Amino acid sequence: MRALVLVDIQNDFLPGGALAVPDGNAVIPVANALQAAFPLVVCSQDWHPTGHKSFASQHPGKRPGDQIQLERVAQTLWPDHCVQGTRGAELAADLDMQRVDTVFHKGTDRNIDSYSTFFDNEHRKDTGLRDYLEKRGVDEVWVAGLATDYCVLFSTLDARQLGFRTFVVEDGCRAVDLAEGDGERAFAEMARAGARITRSDQA
Ligand SMILES: [Zn+2]
C-alpha cells in the first residue's frame, strides 16, 4: 500500500508569500495530478504559534537566513511565516483537497522547529503521521511539495529511517536555495539515504 505525502503547499511558501519558494506554484498542478494514482493522500501544514523561535523577529539583531543554536540543534532563522489561523498558513487555494484524507500539523511547539512531517527537528515529538501510515498498512511513501531543501528533505530522510520505501517526485518539488545548489544537494542526500528520485509520470 502506498501513500502520497504533500508537504507544506501553503500560501506563505508560494510567490507573494512571507517565505516564498521560487517557482513554488509549479508544484500545485503536479500534486493535483499525482493524487489519482494513490489510494491514500495526506498533507502536512506548517502551523506555527505567534512568536515561534524559528522566526528571526524573535532574536534581536538576527535576520532571516542567519543560523543560531536552538536547544540542541542548528536553526536557520526565517521570516515570520505560516502563523496559525492566518491566510499565509492556509493550504494553497488551487490544491485539490477532495482526495486528501488528513492534514498533519507541524511546527506547533514554539520552542522547536519541525521541517519533517514526521518529527520535530530534535525527534522528540511525533506528528502522528507514522502511526497513521502504519495502521493503514502503508509501506511505500511518495513525497512532493515545498521545499526540496528543508521540509521535503527531512520528511524523506525520516521516511527512510522509519523503513518506508520512499520516492521523491522531482518535478513536484521546488527549493528555497538559500545557497545556490541546495536543492540539488538535497536530492543527492535523499538518494544516498535510499530514497528513489523519480518524476510524476512514473507514479
Ligand atoms: Zn516553518
PDB file of C-alpha atoms and ligand atoms in Angstrom:
ATOM      1  CA  MET A   1       0.000   0.000   0.000  1.00  0.00           C
ATOM      2  CA  ARG A   2       1.375   3.374  -0.925  1.00  0.00           C
ATOM      3  CA  ALA A   3       0.593   6.906   0.195  1.00  0.00           C
ATOM      4  CA  LEU A   4       1.239  10.344  -1.243  1.00  0.00           C
ATOM      5  CA  VAL A   5       2.522  12.926   1.255  1.00  0.00           C
ATOM      6  CA  LEU A   6       2.136  16.530   0.072  1.00  0.00           C
ATOM      7  CA  VAL A   7       4.436  18.736   2.111  1.00  0.00           C
ATOM      8  CA  ASP A   8       3.565  22.314   3.101  1.00  0.00           C
ATOM      9  CA  ILE A   9       1.853  23.553  -0.066  1.00  0.00           C
ATOM     10  CA  GLN A  10       0.809  26.761   1.704  1.00  0.00           C
ATOM     11  CA  ASN A  11       0.364  30.383   0.692  1.00  0.00           C
ATOM     12  CA  ASP A  12       3.409  31.646   2.584  1.00  0.00           C
ATOM     13  CA  PHE A  13       5.662  29.319   0.564  1.00  0.00           C
ATOM     14  CA  LEU A  14       4.213  30.446  -2.763  1.00  0.00           C
ATOM     15  CA  PRO A  15       5.204  33.538  -4.757  1.00  0.00           C
ATOM     16  CA  GLY A  16       3.954  36.588  -2.840  1.00  0.00           C
ATOM     17  CA  GLY A  17       4.085  34.719   0.468  1.00  0.00           C
ATOM     18  CA  ALA A  18       6.214  35.528   3.514  1.00  0.00           C
ATOM     19  CA  LEU A  19       8.740  32.794   2.735  1.00  0.00           C
ATOM     20  CA  ALA A  20       8.204  32.388  -0.978  1.00  0.00           C
ATOM     21  CA  VAL A  21       9.915  29.432  -2.631  1.00  0.00           C
ATOM     22  CA  PRO A  22      10.987  30.372  -6.166  1.00  0.00           C
ATOM     23  CA  ASP A  23       8.539  28.888  -8.683  1.00  0.00           C
ATOM     24  CA  GLY A  24       6.683  27.258  -5.772  1.00  0.00           C
ATOM     25  CA  ASN A  25       3.391  27.438  -7.666  1.00  0.00           C
ATOM     26  CA  ALA A  26       4.704  24.841 -10.100  1.00  0.00           C
ATOM     27  CA  VAL A  27       4.213  22.037  -7.590  1.00  0.00           C
ATOM     28  CA  ILE A  28       0.437  22.520  -7.376  1.00  0.00           C
ATOM     29  CA  PRO A  29      -0.633  21.044 -10.741  1.00  0.00           C
ATOM     30  CA  VAL A  30       1.827  18.191 -10.209  1.00  0.00           C
ATOM     31  CA  ALA A  31       0.417  17.496  -6.733  1.00  0.00           C
ATOM     32  CA  ASN A  32      -3.125  17.573  -8.112  1.00  0.00           C
ATOM     33  CA  ALA A  33      -2.359  15.231 -10.998  1.00  0.00           C
ATOM     34  CA  LEU A  34      -0.495  12.761  -8.791  1.00  0.00           C
ATOM     35  CA  GLN A  35      -3.374  12.187  -6.409  1.00  0.00           C
ATOM     36  CA  ALA A  36      -5.368   9.913  -8.703  1.00  0.00           C
ATOM     37  CA  ALA A  37      -2.521   7.361  -8.631  1.00  0.00           C
ATOM     38  CA  PHE A  38      -2.676   6.898  -4.847  1.00  0.00           C
ATOM     39  CA  PRO A  39      -5.217   5.175  -2.603  1.00  0.00           C
ATOM     40  CA  LEU A  40      -4.194   7.442   0.263  1.00  0.00           C
ATOM     41  CA  VAL A  41      -3.253  11.136   0.150  1.00  0.00           C
ATOM     42  CA  VAL A  42      -2.239  13.289   3.122  1.00  0.00           C
ATOM     43  CA  CYS A  43      -0.927  16.832   3.500  1.00  0.00           C
ATOM     44  CA  SER A  44       1.304  18.493   6.010  1.00  0.00           C
ATOM     45  CA  GLN A  45       0.798  22.064   7.116  1.00  0.00           C
ATOM     46  CA  ASP A  46       3.451  24.211   8.783  1.00  0.00           C
ATOM     47  CA  TRP A  47       1.451  25.626  11.682  1.00  0.00           C
ATOM     48  CA  HIS A  48       3.366  27.950  13.977  1.00  0.00           C
ATOM     49  CA  PRO A  49       2.144  29.824  17.037  1.00  0.00           C
ATOM     50  CA  THR A  50       2.956  33.554  17.014  1.00  0.00           C
ATOM     51  CA  GLY A  51       6.481  34.236  18.228  1.00  0.00           C
ATOM     52  CA  HIS A  52       7.828  30.893  17.031  1.00  0.00           C
ATOM     53  CA  LYS A  53      11.540  30.547  17.757  1.00  0.00           C
ATOM     54  CA  SER A  54      12.366  29.856  14.106  1.00  0.00           C
ATOM     55  CA  PHE A  55      11.370  33.451  13.315  1.00  0.00           C
ATOM     56  CA  ALA A  56      14.261  35.912  13.058  1.00  0.00           C
ATOM     57  CA  SER A  57      11.944  38.503  14.638  1.00  0.00           C
ATOM     58  CA  GLN A  58      12.276  36.634  17.956  1.00  0.00           C
ATOM     59  CA  HIS A  59      16.053  37.048  18.111  1.00  0.00           C
ATOM     60  CA  PRO A  60      17.286  40.642  18.488  1.00  0.00           C
ATOM     61  CA  GLY A  61      19.897  41.559  15.914  1.00  0.00           C
ATOM     62  CA  LYS A  62      19.259  38.474  13.776  1.00  0.00           C
ATOM     63  CA  ARG A  63      17.963  38.377  10.240  1.00  0.00           C
ATOM     64  CA  PRO A  64      16.277  35.730   8.106  1.00  0.00           C
ATOM     65  CA  GLY A  65      18.908  33.348   6.796  1.00  0.00           C
ATOM     66  CA  ASP A  66      21.092  33.657   9.934  1.00  0.00           C
ATOM     67  CA  GLN A  67      21.963  30.491  11.831  1.00  0.00           C
ATOM     68  CA  ILE A  68      21.565  30.064  15.579  1.00  0.00           C
ATOM     69  CA  GLN A  69      21.615  27.191  18.030  1.00  0.00           C
ATOM     70  CA  LEU A  70      18.082  26.390  19.216  1.00  0.00           C
ATOM     71  CA  GLU A  71      18.013  23.897  22.061  1.00  0.00           C
ATOM     72  CA  ARG A  72      20.397  21.238  20.749  1.00  0.00           C
ATOM     73  CA  VAL A  73      20.089  21.772  17.014  1.00  0.00           C
ATOM     74  CA  ALA A  74      21.264  24.315  14.472  1.00  0.00           C
ATOM     75  CA  GLN A  75      18.393  26.506  13.339  1.00  0.00           C
ATOM     76  CA  THR A  76      18.154  28.666  10.251  1.00  0.00           C
ATOM     77  CA  LEU A  77      16.074  31.759  11.009  1.00  0.00           C
ATOM     78  CA  TRP A  78      13.134  32.613   8.790  1.00  0.00           C
ATOM     79  CA  PRO A  79      10.750  35.488   8.261  1.00  0.00           C
ATOM     80  CA  ASP A  80       7.516  35.101  10.262  1.00  0.00           C
ATOM     81  CA  HIS A  81       5.525  32.552   8.258  1.00  0.00           C
ATOM     82  CA  CYS A  82       2.640  30.091   8.482  1.00  0.00           C
ATOM     83  CA  VAL A  83       1.243  31.550  11.689  1.00  0.00           C
ATOM     84  CA  GLN A  84      -1.796  29.573  12.816  1.00  0.00           C
ATOM     85  CA  GLY A  85      -5.043  30.970  11.524  1.00  0.00           C
ATOM     86  CA  THR A  86      -3.502  33.394   9.028  1.00  0.00           C
ATOM     87  CA  ARG A  87      -4.065  33.382   5.294  1.00  0.00           C
ATOM     88  CA  GLY A  88      -0.377  32.636   4.778  1.00  0.00           C
ATOM     89  CA  ALA A  89      -0.748  29.380   6.680  1.00  0.00           C
ATOM     90  CA  GLU A  90      -3.663  28.171   4.567  1.00  0.00           C
ATOM     91  CA  LEU A  91      -3.072  25.425   2.076  1.00  0.00           C
ATOM     92  CA  ALA A  92      -2.930  26.753  -1.482  1.00  0.00           C
ATOM     93  CA  ALA A  93      -6.410  27.505  -2.782  1.00  0.00           C
ATOM     94  CA  ASP A  94      -5.649  25.625  -6.016  1.00  0.00           C
ATOM     95  CA  LEU A  95      -4.544  22.472  -4.238  1.00  0.00           C
ATOM     96  CA  ASP A  96      -7.146  19.770  -4.825  1.00  0.00           C
ATOM     97  CA  MET A  97      -8.309  18.601  -1.383  1.00  0.00           C
ATOM     98  CA  GLN A  98     -11.055  16.200  -2.468  1.00  0.00           C
ATOM     99  CA  ARG A  99      -8.878  13.123  -2.055  1.00  0.00           C
ATOM    100  CA  VAL A 100      -6.844  14.383   0.900  1.00  0.00           C
ATOM    101  CA  ASP A 101      -7.671  12.186   3.876  1.00  0.00           C
ATOM    102  CA  THR A 102      -5.902  14.042   6.687  1.00  0.00           C
ATOM    103  CA  VAL A 103      -3.805  17.158   7.242  1.00  0.00           C
ATOM    104  CA  PHE A 104      -0.942  16.846   9.729  1.00  0.00           C
ATOM    105  CA  HIS A 105       0.197  19.989  11.518  1.00  0.00           C
ATOM    106  CA  LYS A 106       3.861  20.559  12.351  1.00  0.00           C
ATOM    107  CA  GLY A 107       5.934  23.288  13.950  1.00  0.00           C
ATOM    108  CA  THR A 108       3.258  23.794  16.610  1.00  0.00           C
ATOM    109  CA  ASP A 109       5.727  23.876  19.517  1.00  0.00           C
ATOM    110  CA  ARG A 110       7.010  27.425  19.906  1.00  0.00           C
ATOM    111  CA  ASN A 111      10.463  26.312  21.008  1.00  0.00           C
ATOM    112  CA  ILE A 112      11.416  23.813  18.333  1.00  0.00           C
ATOM    113  CA  ASP A 113      11.062  23.792  14.566  1.00  0.00           C
ATOM    114  CA  SER A 114       9.788  20.871  12.560  1.00  0.00           C
ATOM    115  CA  TYR A 115      10.956  20.505   8.992  1.00  0.00           C
ATOM    116  CA  SER A 116       9.866  16.899   8.788  1.00  0.00           C
ATOM    117  CA  THR A 117       6.235  15.863   8.518  1.00  0.00           C
ATOM    118  CA  PHE A 118       7.051  13.001  10.931  1.00  0.00           C
ATOM    119  CA  PHE A 119       9.006  14.564  13.830  1.00  0.00           C
ATOM    120  CA  ASP A 120      10.280  17.871  15.167  1.00  0.00           C
ATOM    121  CA  ASN A 121      13.921  18.729  14.483  1.00  0.00           C
ATOM    122  CA  GLU A 122      15.083  17.035  17.673  1.00  0.00           C
ATOM    123  CA  HIS A 123      12.983  13.926  17.062  1.00  0.00           C
ATOM    124  CA  ARG A 124      11.263  14.456  20.400  1.00  0.00           C
ATOM    125  CA  LYS A 125       7.643  14.734  19.297  1.00  0.00           C
ATOM    126  CA  ASP A 126       5.799  12.835  16.659  1.00  0.00           C
ATOM    127  CA  THR A 127       3.158  14.436  14.413  1.00  0.00           C
ATOM    128  CA  GLY A 128       1.143  11.208  14.317  1.00  0.00           C
ATOM    129  CA  LEU A 129       1.875  10.563  10.651  1.00  0.00           C
ATOM    130  CA  ARG A 130       3.965   7.464  11.309  1.00  0.00           C
ATOM    131  CA  ASP A 131       1.205   5.677  13.285  1.00  0.00           C
ATOM    132  CA  TYR A 132      -1.384   6.817  10.806  1.00  0.00           C
ATOM    133  CA  LEU A 133       0.509   5.297   7.882  1.00  0.00           C
ATOM    134  CA  GLU A 134       1.449   2.116   9.688  1.00  0.00           C
ATOM    135  CA  LYS A 135      -2.125   1.480  10.858  1.00  0.00           C
ATOM    136  CA  ARG A 136      -3.250   1.642   7.244  1.00  0.00           C
ATOM    137  CA  GLY A 137      -0.598  -0.780   6.068  1.00  0.00           C
ATOM    138  CA  VAL A 138       1.382   1.798   4.133  1.00  0.00           C
ATOM    139  CA  ASP A 139       4.877   0.584   3.272  1.00  0.00           C
ATOM    140  CA  GLU A 140       5.643   2.973   0.418  1.00  0.00           C
ATOM    141  CA  VAL A 141       5.625   6.769   0.647  1.00  0.00           C
ATOM    142  CA  TRP A 142       5.832   9.273  -2.200  1.00  0.00           C
ATOM    143  CA  VAL A 143       6.805  12.812  -1.255  1.00  0.00           C
ATOM    144  CA  ALA A 144       6.218  16.085  -3.107  1.00  0.00           C
ATOM    145  CA  GLY A 145       5.853  19.718  -2.075  1.00  0.00           C
ATOM    146  CA  LEU A 146       7.841  22.546  -0.537  1.00  0.00           C
ATOM    147  CA  ALA A 147      10.637  22.962  -0.079  1.00  0.00           C
ATOM    148  CA  THR A 148      13.104  20.447  -1.506  1.00  0.00           C
ATOM    149  CA  ASP A 149      15.999  21.538   0.708  1.00  0.00           C
ATOM    150  CA  TYR A 150      14.109  21.652   4.024  1.00  0.00           C
ATOM    151  CA  CYS A 151      10.757  20.039   4.665  1.00  0.00           C
ATOM    152  CA  VAL A 152      10.820  17.634   1.718  1.00  0.00           C
ATOM    153  CA  LEU A 153      14.395  16.665   2.578  1.00  0.00           C
ATOM    154  CA  PHE A 154      13.774  15.992   6.268  1.00  0.00           C
ATOM    155  CA  SER A 155      10.437  14.258   5.657  1.00  0.00           C
ATOM    156  CA  THR A 156      12.149  11.955   3.183  1.00  0.00           C
ATOM    157  CA  LEU A 157      15.089  11.192   5.475  1.00  0.00           C
ATOM    158  CA  ASP A 158      12.664  10.333   8.291  1.00  0.00           C
ATOM    159  CA  ALA A 159      10.540   8.170   5.994  1.00  0.00           C
ATOM    160  CA  ARG A 160      13.666   6.209   5.088  1.00  0.00           C
ATOM    161  CA  GLN A 161      14.769   5.948   8.697  1.00  0.00           C
ATOM    162  CA  LEU A 162      11.322   4.620   9.615  1.00  0.00           C
ATOM    163  CA  GLY A 163      11.691   1.941   6.970  1.00  0.00           C
ATOM    164  CA  PHE A 164       9.271   3.144   4.313  1.00  0.00           C
ATOM    165  CA  ARG A 165      10.107   2.538   0.687  1.00  0.00           C
ATOM    166  CA  THR A 166      10.397   6.185  -0.327  1.00  0.00           C
ATOM    167  CA  PHE A 167      10.088   8.074  -3.609  1.00  0.00           C
ATOM    168  CA  VAL A 168      10.587  11.789  -4.122  1.00  0.00           C
ATOM    169  CA  VAL A 169       8.811  13.417  -7.049  1.00  0.00           C
ATOM    170  CA  GLU A 170      11.448  15.725  -8.502  1.00  0.00           C
ATOM    171  CA  ASP A 171       9.080  17.791 -10.670  1.00  0.00           C
ATOM    172  CA  GLY A 172       6.681  18.096  -7.721  1.00  0.00           C
ATOM    173  CA  CYS A 173       9.226  19.890  -5.511  1.00  0.00           C
ATOM    174  CA  ARG A 174      10.922  23.281  -5.541  1.00  0.00           C
ATOM    175  CA  ALA A 175      13.843  24.516  -3.422  1.00  0.00           C
ATOM    176  CA  VAL A 176      14.457  27.618  -1.325  1.00  0.00           C
ATOM    177  CA  ASP A 177      18.109  27.583  -2.473  1.00  0.00           C
ATOM    178  CA  LEU A 178      19.406  29.966   0.221  1.00  0.00           C
ATOM    179  CA  ALA A 179      22.761  28.883  -1.171  1.00  0.00           C
ATOM    180  CA  GLU A 180      22.846  28.045  -4.848  1.00  0.00           C
ATOM    181  CA  GLY A 181      22.637  24.295  -5.363  1.00  0.00           C
ATOM    182  CA  ASP A 182      20.922  23.483  -2.034  1.00  0.00           C
ATOM    183  CA  GLY A 183      18.070  21.816  -3.892  1.00  0.00           C
ATOM    184  CA  GLU A 184      20.408  19.626  -5.937  1.00  0.00           C
ATOM    185  CA  ARG A 185      22.399  18.706  -2.839  1.00  0.00           C
ATOM    186  CA  ALA A 186      19.156  17.785  -1.076  1.00  0.00           C
ATOM    187  CA  PHE A 187      18.172  15.402  -3.878  1.00  0.00           C
ATOM    188  CA  ALA A 188      21.626  13.815  -3.668  1.00  0.00           C
ATOM    189  CA  GLU A 189      21.311  13.409   0.093  1.00  0.00           C
ATOM    190  CA  MET A 190      17.867  11.840  -0.211  1.00  0.00           C
ATOM    191  CA  ALA A 191      19.207   9.423  -2.822  1.00  0.00           C
ATOM    192  CA  ARG A 192      22.126   8.498  -0.542  1.00  0.00           C
ATOM    193  CA  ALA A 193      19.597   7.737   2.203  1.00  0.00           C
ATOM    194  CA  GLY A 194      17.940   5.227  -0.113  1.00  0.00           C
ATOM    195  CA  ALA A 195      15.070   7.297  -1.488  1.00  0.00           C
ATOM    196  CA  ARG A 196      14.326   6.952  -5.169  1.00  0.00           C
ATOM    197  CA  ILE A 197      14.271  10.277  -7.021  1.00  0.00           C
ATOM    198  CA  THR A 198      11.553   9.995  -9.620  1.00  0.00           C
ATOM    199  CA  ARG A 199       9.129  12.028 -11.718  1.00  0.00           C
ATOM    200  CA  SER A 200       5.370  12.376 -11.535  1.00  0.00           C
ATOM    201  CA  ASP A 201       4.792  10.475 -14.776  1.00  0.00           C
ATOM    202  CA  GLN A 202       6.269   7.381 -13.080  1.00  0.00           C
ATOM    203  CA  ALA A 203       3.514   7.260 -10.446  1.00  0.00           C
TER     204      ALA A 203
HETATM  205 ZN    ZN B   1       8.068  26.926   9.470  1.00  0.00          ZN
END
